[in-house]
Every structure is written in C-alpha cells, then in structure tokens.
C-alpha cells in the first residue's frame, strides 16, 4: 500500500483502514446469514507437504507471475528509494496503530449481534452508521476523524520524498 500511495502521490492516511476481520473475532460469511466465529489459520503437515509439492507444480504459472510481480515491486521500491519506502512503511504502521487504538471502542461491528431484540435494533442502527455496507468500510468516520489530526506538515514531509532515489 505504501508503494501504491507513493506512486499515486496520495497521503498515507488515505490507505489506513480499520480491520473488520480479526482472527478470534466474528465476521459475516459469504452466502450465509448471520455471523460466524473467525478461526486462526492452521494447516496440517500433510497439507503443508501438498502445498510444497503437487499444488506448486499444478500452479507453476501462478508462481511465475507472482515472482515476476515481486521482482517488479522490488525494482519500483529501489527506484522510489528503499529507505524512503521503509520510512513510509513505519509511518503507515504508526497511523494504523493510532487508528486501531482510538477507534476500537467507537466502531460498532456487525458481529456479534446481541440476542435481545431491543438491543439488536440499536445495534443495527449503529452498524449502519459505522459501516458502508455489511462489514465493509467499518470505522470510516472514526478513521477520518483520527487521521484529520495528522496534519498538512506531516503530509508535506511524506510527499517530499516521492520520486527521490
């Protein structure tokens, strides 16, 4: 996202998001009604062996494309200035952390839903204020508010590093 922001010359604040799907939390499953518990990623040794073997062989063209894209990204980072990209990665992490810390208690996520009918109606109203649609774009208003304080001075220091090797 940092490289995209630098190439497009847009503020890093425009690529900060409030995550709606965190392992251990809840989310809305496509094609299902209601909320589901999100699980941590895991694999078995047999699945790992398959991915390293047959799966990679069957998808070798995808891996070639991925590796070409990775080399292109590395060249782009070098052209922008690896040090400047790394500085902006740290800035984005800091912005993301500020956003998460300040918005976590202010954003109403669609899941989990309360069982009580009265609380459920209020919950639905708050979700409609917090999210663009379903669990998409949740926290956008809080993110805008938190990052509005980031200031033009910081934005000027970020953009001044664009295009300099």
Short mmCIF file of C-alpha atoms in Angstrom, two decimals:
data_model
loop_
_atom_site.label_atom_id
_atom_site.label_comp_id
_atom_site.label_asym_id
_atom_site.label_seq_id
_atom_site.Cartn_x
_atom_site.Cartn_y
_atom_site.Cartn_z
CA UNK A 1 0.00 0.00 0.00
CA UNK A 2 2.88 2.35 0.73
CA UNK A 3 4.34 1.93 -2.76
CA UNK A 4 0.89 2.46 -4.30
CA UNK A 5 0.42 5.64 -2.26
CA UNK A 6 3.86 6.92 -3.25
CA UNK A 7 3.32 6.18 -6.95
CA UNK A 8 -0.14 7.76 -6.93
CA UNK A 9 1.13 10.61 -4.72
CA UNK A 10 -1.72 10.22 -2.27
CA UNK A 11 -1.50 10.64 1.50
CA UNK A 12 -0.74 7.56 3.58
CA UNK A 13 -3.81 8.48 5.59
CA UNK A 14 -5.87 7.50 2.52
CA UNK A 15 -4.73 3.87 2.76
CA UNK A 16 -5.30 3.37 6.51
CA UNK A 17 -8.20 1.03 7.22
CA UNK A 18 -9.99 -0.31 10.26
CA UNK A 19 -9.94 -4.11 10.02
CA UNK A 20 -13.33 -5.77 10.20
CA UNK A 21 -11.97 -9.31 10.22
CA UNK A 22 -9.61 -10.30 13.01
CA UNK A 23 -8.86 -13.92 13.88
CA UNK A 24 -10.73 -14.91 17.01
CA UNK A 25 -13.45 -12.34 16.34
CA UNK A 26 -16.61 -12.59 14.25
CA UNK A 27 -17.40 -11.93 10.62
CA UNK A 28 -20.09 -12.30 8.03
CA UNK A 29 -19.62 -15.38 5.86
CA UNK A 30 -20.41 -15.04 2.17
CA UNK A 31 -23.52 -16.99 1.25
CA UNK A 32 -24.57 -17.46 4.87
CA UNK A 33 -26.94 -15.48 7.02
CA UNK A 34 -25.62 -14.17 10.29
CA UNK A 35 -22.26 -14.11 11.99
CA UNK A 36 -19.56 -16.76 12.13
CA UNK A 37 -16.61 -17.09 14.51
CA UNK A 38 -13.34 -16.40 12.68
CA UNK A 39 -10.68 -19.02 13.23
CA UNK A 40 -6.93 -18.69 13.32
CA UNK A 41 -5.13 -20.06 10.28
CA UNK A 42 -3.72 -23.54 10.61
CA UNK A 43 -2.55 -26.40 8.44
CA UNK A 44 -1.52 -29.98 8.98
CA UNK A 45 1.87 -31.40 7.97
CA UNK A 46 0.11 -33.32 5.17
CA UNK A 47 -1.43 -30.09 3.79
CA UNK A 48 1.95 -28.34 4.01
CA UNK A 49 3.55 -31.21 2.07
CA UNK A 50 0.84 -30.98 -0.62
CA UNK A 51 1.29 -27.20 -0.97
CA UNK A 52 5.07 -27.57 -1.36
CA UNK A 53 4.69 -30.39 -3.89
CA UNK A 54 1.68 -31.12 -6.07
CA UNK A 55 -0.03 -27.78 -5.51
CA UNK A 56 3.02 -25.76 -6.57
CA UNK A 57 3.51 -27.97 -9.63
CA UNK A 58 -0.13 -27.57 -10.66
CA UNK A 59 0.06 -23.80 -10.19
CA UNK A 60 3.56 -23.11 -11.53
CA UNK A 61 2.33 -20.37 -13.89
CA UNK A 62 0.77 -18.51 -10.97
CA UNK A 63 4.05 -18.76 -9.07
CA UNK A 64 5.96 -17.45 -12.11
CA UNK A 65 3.59 -14.47 -12.31
CA UNK A 66 3.90 -13.87 -8.55
CA UNK A 67 7.70 -13.94 -8.71
CA UNK A 68 7.75 -11.54 -11.69
CA UNK A 69 5.44 -9.15 -9.79
CA UNK A 70 7.70 -9.42 -6.73
CA UNK A 71 10.80 -8.54 -8.80
CA UNK A 72 8.94 -5.61 -10.35
CA UNK A 73 7.88 -4.38 -6.91
CA UNK A 74 11.49 -4.63 -5.68
CA UNK A 75 12.69 -2.57 -8.65
CA UNK A 76 9.97 0.02 -8.01
CA UNK A 77 10.97 0.23 -4.34
CA UNK A 78 14.60 0.75 -5.39
CA UNK A 79 13.54 3.49 -7.84
CA UNK A 80 11.50 5.27 -5.13
CA UNK A 81 14.31 4.84 -2.63
CA UNK A 82 14.24 1.80 -0.36
CA UNK A 83 15.00 3.91 2.72
CA UNK A 84 12.12 6.29 1.99
CA UNK A 85 9.71 3.40 1.37
CA UNK A 86 10.78 1.81 4.66
CA UNK A 87 10.24 5.13 6.47
CA UNK A 88 6.76 5.39 4.99
CA UNK A 89 6.01 1.77 5.94
CA UNK A 90 6.81 2.71 9.54
CA UNK A 91 4.63 5.84 9.24
CA UNK A 92 1.75 3.74 7.91
CA UNK A 93 2.16 1.22 10.76
CA UNK A 94 2.09 4.07 13.26
CA UNK A 95 -1.01 5.59 11.65
CA UNK A 96 -2.68 2.17 11.59
CA UNK A 97 -1.87 1.64 15.28
CA UNK A 98 -3.20 5.10 16.23
CA UNK A 99 -6.35 4.40 14.26
CA UNK A 100 -6.86 0.95 15.83
CA UNK A 101 -6.28 2.26 19.37
CA UNK A 102 -8.55 5.28 19.02
CA UNK A 103 -11.35 3.66 17.03
CA UNK A 104 -11.67 0.17 18.53
CA UNK A 105 -14.12 1.27 21.22
CA UNK A 106 -16.02 3.68 18.93
CA UNK A 107 -16.85 1.41 16.00
CA UNK A 108 -19.84 -0.92 16.03
CA UNK A 109 -19.14 -4.06 14.02
CA UNK A 110 -21.97 -6.16 12.57
CA UNK A 111 -20.88 -9.22 14.55
CA UNK A 112 -21.60 -10.49 17.08
CA UNK A 113 -25.22 -9.43 17.26
CA UNK A 114 -26.93 -9.09 20.63
CA UNK A 115 -29.66 -11.62 21.44
CA UNK A 116 -32.09 -9.10 22.94
CA UNK A 117 -34.48 -7.71 20.27
CA UNK A 118 -34.34 -4.12 21.59
CA UNK A 119 -30.53 -4.12 21.73
CA UNK A 120 -30.45 -5.74 18.30
CA UNK A 121 -32.38 -2.83 16.72
CA UNK A 122 -29.98 -0.30 18.27
CA UNK A 123 -27.03 -2.45 17.19
CA UNK A 124 -28.26 -2.49 13.56
CA UNK A 125 -28.64 1.32 13.62
CA UNK A 126 -25.09 1.76 14.94
CA UNK A 127 -23.68 -0.69 12.37
CA UNK A 128 -25.30 1.32 9.57
CA UNK A 129 -23.51 4.42 10.90
CA UNK A 130 -20.18 2.61 11.32
CA UNK A 131 -20.03 0.64 8.04
CA UNK A 132 -20.62 1.42 4.38
CA UNK A 133 -22.28 -1.95 3.78
CA UNK A 134 -22.38 -5.20 5.75
CA UNK A 135 -18.89 -5.38 7.35
CA UNK A 136 -17.24 -3.28 4.62
CA UNK A 137 -15.70 0.08 5.46
CA UNK A 138 -16.48 -0.15 9.15
CA UNK A 139 -14.92 2.65 11.14
CA UNK A 140 -14.53 5.01 8.17
CA UNK A 141 -15.87 8.04 10.06
CA UNK A 142 -13.65 7.40 13.08
CA UNK A 143 -10.62 6.82 10.84
CA UNK A 144 -11.25 10.12 9.04
CA UNK A 145 -11.59 11.92 12.39
CA UNK A 146 -8.45 10.36 13.90
CA UNK A 147 -6.32 10.98 10.83
CA UNK A 148 -7.56 14.52 10.24
CA UNK A 149 -5.26 15.47 13.11
CA UNK A 150 -2.27 14.07 11.22
CA UNK A 151 -1.80 17.47 9.65
CA UNK A 152 -0.53 19.06 6.49
CA UNK A 153 3.03 19.30 7.84
CA UNK A 154 3.41 15.53 8.07
CA UNK A 155 1.75 15.09 4.66
CA UNK A 156 4.25 17.55 3.16
CA UNK A 157 7.17 15.58 4.58
CA UNK A 158 5.80 12.34 3.12
CA UNK A 159 5.18 13.72 -0.37
CA UNK A 160 8.53 15.49 -0.47
CA UNK A 161 10.18 12.05 -0.50
CA UNK A 162 8.31 10.85 -3.60
CA UNK A 163 10.40 10.34 -6.68
CA UNK A 164 13.70 10.88 -4.89
CA UNK A 165 16.13 7.98 -5.07
#
